[in-house]
Tab-separated table of C-alpha atoms in Angstrom:
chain	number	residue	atom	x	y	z
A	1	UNK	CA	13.828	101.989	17.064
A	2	UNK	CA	15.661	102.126	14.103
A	3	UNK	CA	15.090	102.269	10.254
A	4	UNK	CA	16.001	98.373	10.238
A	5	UNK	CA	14.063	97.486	13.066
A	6	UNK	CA	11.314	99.224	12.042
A	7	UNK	CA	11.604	97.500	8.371
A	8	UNK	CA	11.709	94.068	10.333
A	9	UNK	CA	9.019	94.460	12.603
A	10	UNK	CA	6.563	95.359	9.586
A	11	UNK	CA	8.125	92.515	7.258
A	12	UNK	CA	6.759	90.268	10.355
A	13	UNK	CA	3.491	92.240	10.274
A	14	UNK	CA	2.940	91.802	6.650
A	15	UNK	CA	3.853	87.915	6.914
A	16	UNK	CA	1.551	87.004	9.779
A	17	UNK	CA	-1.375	85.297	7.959
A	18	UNK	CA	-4.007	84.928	9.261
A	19	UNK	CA	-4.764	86.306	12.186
A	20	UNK	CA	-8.597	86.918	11.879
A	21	UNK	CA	-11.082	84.854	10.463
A	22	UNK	CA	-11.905	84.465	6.929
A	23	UNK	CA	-14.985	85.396	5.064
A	24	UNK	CA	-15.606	83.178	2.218
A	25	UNK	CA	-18.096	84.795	-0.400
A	26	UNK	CA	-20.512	82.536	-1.972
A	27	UNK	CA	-22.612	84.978	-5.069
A	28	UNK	CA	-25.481	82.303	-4.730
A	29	UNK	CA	-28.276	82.238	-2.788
A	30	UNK	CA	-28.468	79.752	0.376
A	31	UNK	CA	-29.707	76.088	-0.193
A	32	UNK	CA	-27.441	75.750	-3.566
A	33	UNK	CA	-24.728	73.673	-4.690
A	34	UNK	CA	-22.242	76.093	-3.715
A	35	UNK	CA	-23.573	77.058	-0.116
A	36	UNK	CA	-23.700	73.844	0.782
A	37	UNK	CA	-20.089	72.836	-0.031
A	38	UNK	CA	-18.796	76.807	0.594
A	39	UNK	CA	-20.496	76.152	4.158
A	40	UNK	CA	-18.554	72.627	4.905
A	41	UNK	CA	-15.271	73.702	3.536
A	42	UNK	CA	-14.765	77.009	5.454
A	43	UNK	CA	-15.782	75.276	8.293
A	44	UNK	CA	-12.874	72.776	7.961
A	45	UNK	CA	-10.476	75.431	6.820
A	46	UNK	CA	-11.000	77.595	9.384
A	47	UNK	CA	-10.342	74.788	11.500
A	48	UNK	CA	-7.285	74.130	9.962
A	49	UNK	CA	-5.963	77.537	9.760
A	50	UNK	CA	-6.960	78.149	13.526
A	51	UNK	CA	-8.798	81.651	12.958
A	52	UNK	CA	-12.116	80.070	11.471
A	53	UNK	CA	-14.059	81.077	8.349
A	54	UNK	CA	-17.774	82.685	7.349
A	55	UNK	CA	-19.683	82.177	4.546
A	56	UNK	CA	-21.158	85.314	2.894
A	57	UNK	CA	-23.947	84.383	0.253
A	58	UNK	CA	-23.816	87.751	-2.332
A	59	UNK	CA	-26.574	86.076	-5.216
A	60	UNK	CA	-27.541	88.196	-7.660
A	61	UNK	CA	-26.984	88.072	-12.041
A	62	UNK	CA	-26.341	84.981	-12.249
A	63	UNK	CA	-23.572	85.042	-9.239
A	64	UNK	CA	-21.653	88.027	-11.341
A	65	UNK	CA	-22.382	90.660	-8.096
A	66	UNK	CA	-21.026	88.536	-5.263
A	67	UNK	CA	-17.938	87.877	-7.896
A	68	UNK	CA	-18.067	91.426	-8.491
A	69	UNK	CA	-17.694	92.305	-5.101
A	70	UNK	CA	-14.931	89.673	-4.206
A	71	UNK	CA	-12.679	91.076	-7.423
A	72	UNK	CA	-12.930	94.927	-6.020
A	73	UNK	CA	-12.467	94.170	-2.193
A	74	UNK	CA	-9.652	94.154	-0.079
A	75	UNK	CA	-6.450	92.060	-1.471
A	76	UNK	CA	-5.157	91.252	1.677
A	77	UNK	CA	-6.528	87.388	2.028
A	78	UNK	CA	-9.246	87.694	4.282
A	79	UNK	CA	-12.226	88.122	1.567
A	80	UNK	CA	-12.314	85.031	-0.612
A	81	UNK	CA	-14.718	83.262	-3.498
A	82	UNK	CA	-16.233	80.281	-3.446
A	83	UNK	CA	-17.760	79.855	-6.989
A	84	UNK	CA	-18.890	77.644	-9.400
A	85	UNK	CA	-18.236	77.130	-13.230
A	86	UNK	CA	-21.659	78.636	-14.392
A	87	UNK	CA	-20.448	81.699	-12.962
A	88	UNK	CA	-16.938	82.211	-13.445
A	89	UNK	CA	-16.877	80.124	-16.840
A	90	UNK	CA	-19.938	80.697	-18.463
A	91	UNK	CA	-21.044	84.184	-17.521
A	92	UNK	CA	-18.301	86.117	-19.237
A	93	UNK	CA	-19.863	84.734	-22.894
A	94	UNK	CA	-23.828	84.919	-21.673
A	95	UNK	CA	-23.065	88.624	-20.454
A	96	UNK	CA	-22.212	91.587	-22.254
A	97	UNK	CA	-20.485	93.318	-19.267
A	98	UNK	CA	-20.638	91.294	-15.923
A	99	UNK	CA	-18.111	93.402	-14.232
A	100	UNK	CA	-15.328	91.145	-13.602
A	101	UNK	CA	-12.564	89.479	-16.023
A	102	UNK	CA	-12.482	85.924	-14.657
A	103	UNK	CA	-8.263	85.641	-15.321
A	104	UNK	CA	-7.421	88.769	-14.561
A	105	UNK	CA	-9.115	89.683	-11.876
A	106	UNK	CA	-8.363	86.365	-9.600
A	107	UNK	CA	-5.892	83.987	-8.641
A	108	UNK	CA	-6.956	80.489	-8.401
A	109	UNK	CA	-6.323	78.699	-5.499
A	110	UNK	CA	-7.753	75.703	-5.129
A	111	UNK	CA	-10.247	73.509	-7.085
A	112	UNK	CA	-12.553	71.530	-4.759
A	113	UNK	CA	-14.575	69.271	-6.966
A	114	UNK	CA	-17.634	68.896	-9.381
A	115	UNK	CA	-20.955	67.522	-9.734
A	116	UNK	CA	-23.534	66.480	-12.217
A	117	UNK	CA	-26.741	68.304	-12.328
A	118	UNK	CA	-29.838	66.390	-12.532
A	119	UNK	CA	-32.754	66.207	-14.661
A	120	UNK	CA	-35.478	66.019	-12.322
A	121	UNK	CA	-39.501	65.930	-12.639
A	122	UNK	CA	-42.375	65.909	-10.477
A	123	UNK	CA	-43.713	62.873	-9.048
A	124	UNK	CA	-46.830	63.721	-10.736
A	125	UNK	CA	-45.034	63.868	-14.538
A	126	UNK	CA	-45.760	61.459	-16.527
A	127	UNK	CA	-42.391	60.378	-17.818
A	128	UNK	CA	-40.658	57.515	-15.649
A	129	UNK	CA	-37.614	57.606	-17.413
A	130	UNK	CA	-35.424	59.567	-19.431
A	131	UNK	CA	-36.453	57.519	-22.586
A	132	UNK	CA	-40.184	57.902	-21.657
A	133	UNK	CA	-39.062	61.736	-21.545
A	134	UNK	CA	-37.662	62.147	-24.355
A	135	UNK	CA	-41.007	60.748	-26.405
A	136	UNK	CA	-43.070	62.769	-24.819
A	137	UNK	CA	-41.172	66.179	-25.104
A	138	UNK	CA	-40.288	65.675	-28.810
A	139	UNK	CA	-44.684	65.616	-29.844
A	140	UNK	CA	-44.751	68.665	-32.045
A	141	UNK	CA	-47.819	69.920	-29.403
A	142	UNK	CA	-45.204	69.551	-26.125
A	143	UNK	CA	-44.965	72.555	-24.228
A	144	UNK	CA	-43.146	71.599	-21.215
A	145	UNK	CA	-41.555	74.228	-18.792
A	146	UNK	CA	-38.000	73.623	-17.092
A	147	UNK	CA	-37.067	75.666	-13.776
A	148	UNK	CA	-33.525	77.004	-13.628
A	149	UNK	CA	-31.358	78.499	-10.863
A	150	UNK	CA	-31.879	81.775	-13.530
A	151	UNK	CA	-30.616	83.474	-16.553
A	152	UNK	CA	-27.050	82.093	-18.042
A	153	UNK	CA	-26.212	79.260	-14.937
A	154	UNK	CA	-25.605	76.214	-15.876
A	155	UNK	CA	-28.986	74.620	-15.290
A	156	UNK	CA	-30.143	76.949	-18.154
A	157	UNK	CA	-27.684	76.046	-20.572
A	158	UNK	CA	-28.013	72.455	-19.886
A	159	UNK	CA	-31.489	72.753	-21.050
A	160	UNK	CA	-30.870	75.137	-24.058
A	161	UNK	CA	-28.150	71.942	-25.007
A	162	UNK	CA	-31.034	69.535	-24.996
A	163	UNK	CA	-33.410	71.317	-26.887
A	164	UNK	CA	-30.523	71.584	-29.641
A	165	UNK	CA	-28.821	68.244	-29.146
A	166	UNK	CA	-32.089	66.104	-28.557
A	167	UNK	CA	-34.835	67.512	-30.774
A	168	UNK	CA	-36.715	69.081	-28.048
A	169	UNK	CA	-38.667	72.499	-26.912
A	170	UNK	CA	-38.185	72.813	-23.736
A	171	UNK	CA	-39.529	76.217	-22.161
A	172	UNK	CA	-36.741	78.256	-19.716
A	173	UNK	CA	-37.910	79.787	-16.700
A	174	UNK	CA	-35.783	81.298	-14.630
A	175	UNK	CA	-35.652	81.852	-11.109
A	176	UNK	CA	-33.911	83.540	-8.509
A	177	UNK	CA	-31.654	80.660	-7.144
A	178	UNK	CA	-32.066	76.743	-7.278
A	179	UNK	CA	-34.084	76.666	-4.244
A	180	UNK	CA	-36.944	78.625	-4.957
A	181	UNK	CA	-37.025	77.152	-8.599
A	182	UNK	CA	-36.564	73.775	-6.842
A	183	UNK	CA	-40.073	74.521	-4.701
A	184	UNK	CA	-41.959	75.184	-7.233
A	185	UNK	CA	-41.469	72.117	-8.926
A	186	UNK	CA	-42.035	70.262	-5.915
A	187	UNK	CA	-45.049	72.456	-5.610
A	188	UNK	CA	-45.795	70.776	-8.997
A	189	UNK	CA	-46.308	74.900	-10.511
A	190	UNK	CA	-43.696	73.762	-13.295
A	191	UNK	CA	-43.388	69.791	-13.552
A	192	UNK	CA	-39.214	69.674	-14.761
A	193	UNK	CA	-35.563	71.201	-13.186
A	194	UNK	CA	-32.199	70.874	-13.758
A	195	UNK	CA	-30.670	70.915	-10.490
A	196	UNK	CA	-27.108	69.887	-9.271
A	197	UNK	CA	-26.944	66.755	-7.312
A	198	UNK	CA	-25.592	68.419	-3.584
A	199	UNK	CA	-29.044	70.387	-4.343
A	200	UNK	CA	-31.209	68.343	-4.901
A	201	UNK	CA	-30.197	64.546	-3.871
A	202	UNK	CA	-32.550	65.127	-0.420
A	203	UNK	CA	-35.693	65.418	-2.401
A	204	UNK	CA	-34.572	62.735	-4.399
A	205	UNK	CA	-33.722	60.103	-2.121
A	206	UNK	CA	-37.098	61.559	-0.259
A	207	UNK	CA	-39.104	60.841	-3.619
A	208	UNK	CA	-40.268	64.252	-3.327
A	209	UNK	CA	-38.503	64.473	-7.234
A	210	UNK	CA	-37.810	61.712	-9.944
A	211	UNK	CA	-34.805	61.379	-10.854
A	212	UNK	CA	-34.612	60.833	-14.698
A	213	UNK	CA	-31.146	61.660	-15.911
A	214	UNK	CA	-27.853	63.316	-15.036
A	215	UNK	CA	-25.690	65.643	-16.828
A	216	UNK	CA	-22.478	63.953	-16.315
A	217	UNK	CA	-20.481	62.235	-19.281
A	218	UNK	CA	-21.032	58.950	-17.330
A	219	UNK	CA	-23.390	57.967	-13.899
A	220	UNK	CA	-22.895	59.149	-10.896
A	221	UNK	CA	-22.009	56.589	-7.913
A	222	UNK	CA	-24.769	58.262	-5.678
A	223	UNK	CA	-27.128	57.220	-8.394
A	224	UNK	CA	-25.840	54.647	-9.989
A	225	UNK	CA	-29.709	53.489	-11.551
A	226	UNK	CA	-30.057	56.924	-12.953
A	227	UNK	CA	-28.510	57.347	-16.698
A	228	UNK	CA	-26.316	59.759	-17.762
A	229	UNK	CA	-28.231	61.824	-20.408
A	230	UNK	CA	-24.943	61.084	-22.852
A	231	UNK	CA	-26.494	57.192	-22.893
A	232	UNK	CA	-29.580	58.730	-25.595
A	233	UNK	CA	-27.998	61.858	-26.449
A	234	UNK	CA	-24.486	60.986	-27.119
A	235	UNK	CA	-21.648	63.694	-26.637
A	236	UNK	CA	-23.772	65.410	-24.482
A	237	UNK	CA	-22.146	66.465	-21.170
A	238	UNK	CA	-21.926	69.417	-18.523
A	239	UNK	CA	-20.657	69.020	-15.227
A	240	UNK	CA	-20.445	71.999	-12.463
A	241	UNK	CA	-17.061	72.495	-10.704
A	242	UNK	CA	-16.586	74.140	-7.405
A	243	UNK	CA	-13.495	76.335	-6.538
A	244	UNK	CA	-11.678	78.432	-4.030
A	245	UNK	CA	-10.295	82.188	-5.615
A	246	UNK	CA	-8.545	85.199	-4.232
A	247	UNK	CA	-8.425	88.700	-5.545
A	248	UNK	CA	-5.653	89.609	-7.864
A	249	UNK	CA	-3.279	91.385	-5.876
A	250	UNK	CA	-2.927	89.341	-3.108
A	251	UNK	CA	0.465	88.398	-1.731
A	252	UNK	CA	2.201	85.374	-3.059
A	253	UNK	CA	2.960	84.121	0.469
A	254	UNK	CA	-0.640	84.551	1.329
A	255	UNK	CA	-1.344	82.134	-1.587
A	256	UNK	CA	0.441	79.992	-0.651
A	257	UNK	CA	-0.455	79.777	2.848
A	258	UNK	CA	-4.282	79.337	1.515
A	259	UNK	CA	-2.881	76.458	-0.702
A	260	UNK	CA	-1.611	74.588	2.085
A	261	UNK	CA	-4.633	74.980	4.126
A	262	UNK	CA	-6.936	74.154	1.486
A	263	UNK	CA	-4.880	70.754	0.496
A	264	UNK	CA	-5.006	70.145	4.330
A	265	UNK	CA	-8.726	70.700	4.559
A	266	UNK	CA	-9.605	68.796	1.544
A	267	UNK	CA	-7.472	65.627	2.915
A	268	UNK	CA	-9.182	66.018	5.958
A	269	UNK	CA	-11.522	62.253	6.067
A	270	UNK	CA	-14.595	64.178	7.859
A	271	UNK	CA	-14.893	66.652	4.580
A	272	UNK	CA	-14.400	64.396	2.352
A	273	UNK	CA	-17.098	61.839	3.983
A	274	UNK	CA	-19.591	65.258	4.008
A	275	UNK	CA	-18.778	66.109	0.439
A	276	UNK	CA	-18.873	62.527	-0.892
A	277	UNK	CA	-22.751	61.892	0.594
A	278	UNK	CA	-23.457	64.953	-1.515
A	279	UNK	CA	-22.214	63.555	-4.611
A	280	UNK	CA	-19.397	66.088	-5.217
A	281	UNK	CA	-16.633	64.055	-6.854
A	282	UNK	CA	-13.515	65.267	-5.075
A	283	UNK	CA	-10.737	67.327	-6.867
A	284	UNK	CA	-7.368	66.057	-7.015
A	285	UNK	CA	-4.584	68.626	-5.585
A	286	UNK	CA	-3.812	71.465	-8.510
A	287	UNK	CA	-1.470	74.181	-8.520
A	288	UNK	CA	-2.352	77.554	-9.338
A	289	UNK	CA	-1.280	77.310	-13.090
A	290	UNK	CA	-3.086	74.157	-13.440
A	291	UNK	CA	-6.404	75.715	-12.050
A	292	UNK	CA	-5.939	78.674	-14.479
A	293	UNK	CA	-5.395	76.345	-17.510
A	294	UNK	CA	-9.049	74.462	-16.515
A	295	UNK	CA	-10.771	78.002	-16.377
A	296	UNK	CA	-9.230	79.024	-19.601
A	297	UNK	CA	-10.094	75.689	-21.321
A	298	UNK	CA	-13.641	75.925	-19.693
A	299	UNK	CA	-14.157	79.861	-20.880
A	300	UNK	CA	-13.577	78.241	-24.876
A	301	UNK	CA	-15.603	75.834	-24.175
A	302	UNK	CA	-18.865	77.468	-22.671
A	303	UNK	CA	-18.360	80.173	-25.232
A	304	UNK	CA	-19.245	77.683	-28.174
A	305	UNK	CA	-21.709	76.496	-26.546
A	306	UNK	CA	-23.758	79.649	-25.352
A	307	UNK	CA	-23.357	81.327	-29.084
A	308	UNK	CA	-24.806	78.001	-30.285
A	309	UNK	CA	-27.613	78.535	-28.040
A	310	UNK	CA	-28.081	82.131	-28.436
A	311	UNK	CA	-28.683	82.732	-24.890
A	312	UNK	CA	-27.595	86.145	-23.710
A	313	UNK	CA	-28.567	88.419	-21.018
A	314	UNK	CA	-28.104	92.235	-20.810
């Protein structure tokens, strides 16, 4: 064979995408916001791209080693992140080194949608509602714990913004992961959680939880009784997205073939039926620069916000 025909036949090589399945990495633990819609979309977009897709939960520092591990694999397309805001937005300000630049190290592909989180008590709590909260948790002798997923996620921060914005002193303890912070308070060991609605809308609709308020700017059609926390605390608001990332260094064609697939998948009526009965509000199609801009915008934002509330971890 000659130097041309050899030059063709890996040009062909490099350009056949996929031909093995995909392993999407989720860096939380199982039972979360993100394994639950990391699980239904790499089932549809394995589907779509005809090699089928794993997910790989990597939890661990607030999802920084599972990002970690995604940012210094392989570049060739097959190893993927599925990750949330709390970690790719909010844990380059809350940690001094987490071992990955969130722009540099990543492309974005594909946003696939947000939720609220949800404040959430105990049956046994005495506050029905978020107003009959607030009183209670704002008595100079309250000492009321909150459960979060742990250190610097969202569900932290949410509460360190109500203790500032609201007047309150709420107590952070953090766990490893939303679900075993989410059965202890069912347990009734801590009596309050901030959880995101995908995680926690089971127990709710269950009445295993209350739901008091959620985090959103405005309510959420899955609860549409439940006020959004901005209704007594005005300009409060923090909502968790969901997206798909590759590796810097991956091909450009490969990209774009993920693009495609992932605007095919999230068309797809089944998905969107799955992800709508969890309360995830549907992205609209973005390009890659568009995706970047929103991570960008959302790294200013969270890094007010967590020097305002001090939080750090080492």
């Amino acid at each position: 064979m000659g130097t041309l025909g050899l030059g063709t036949t890996l040009a062909q090589a490099q350009v056949a995408y996929p031909t093995r399945p995909l392993t999407l990495v989720v860096p939380q633990t199982v039972g979360g916001t993100n394994d639950i819609v990391g699980r239904v979309v790499a089932h549809k977009l394995g589907e779509v791209l005809g090699t089928g897709a794993i997910v790989d939960n990597r939890p661990g520092a607030g999802g920084n080693i599972g990002t970690q591990y995604v940012a210094r694999g392989p570049k060739d397309g097959y190893t993927l992140l599925v990750t949330i805001s709390s970690s790719q937005a909010i844990n380059p300000a809350l940690y001094r080194n987490p071992g990955f630049d969130p722009v540099k190290d990543f492309v974005p592909v594909a946003m696939i949608g947000s939720v609220p989180n949800v404040l959430l008590v105990n049956p046994s709590f005495a506050a029905r509602t978020f107003g009959d909260f607030l009183s209670l948790a704002r008595r100079k002798d309250a000492q009321y714990q909150y459960a979060s997923a742990g250190n610097g996620t969202l569900n932290h921060l949410l509460g360190e913004m109500l203790n500032e914005m609201a007047g309150v002193s709420l107590q952070h303890v953090p766990y490893k992961g939303i679900a075993p912070a989410l059965n202890d308070v069912l347990g009734g060991q801590l009596p309050i959680v901030f959880a995101s609605l995908p995680s926690s809308l089971a127990h709710i609709k269950a009445g295993r939880l209350r739901a008091l308020a959620v985090s959103g700017a405005k309510r959420t059609p899955v609860l549409p009784d439940v006020p959004a926390i901005a209704e007594a605390v005005p300009g409060y608001e923090g909502t968790l997205w969901i997206g798909l990332f590759a590796p810097a260094g991956v091909a450009p064609a490969v990209v774009r073939t993920l693009q495609d697939g992932m605007r095919k998948t999230m068309a797809a009526q089944d998905l969107r039926e799955k992800l709508d009965q969890q309360g995830v509000e549907i992205a609209a199609p973005t390009s890659t620069d568009q995706f970047a801009a929103q991570l960008r915008s959302d790294l200013a934002k969270w890094e007010k916000i967590v020097k305002a509330s001090r939080a750090e971890v080492d």
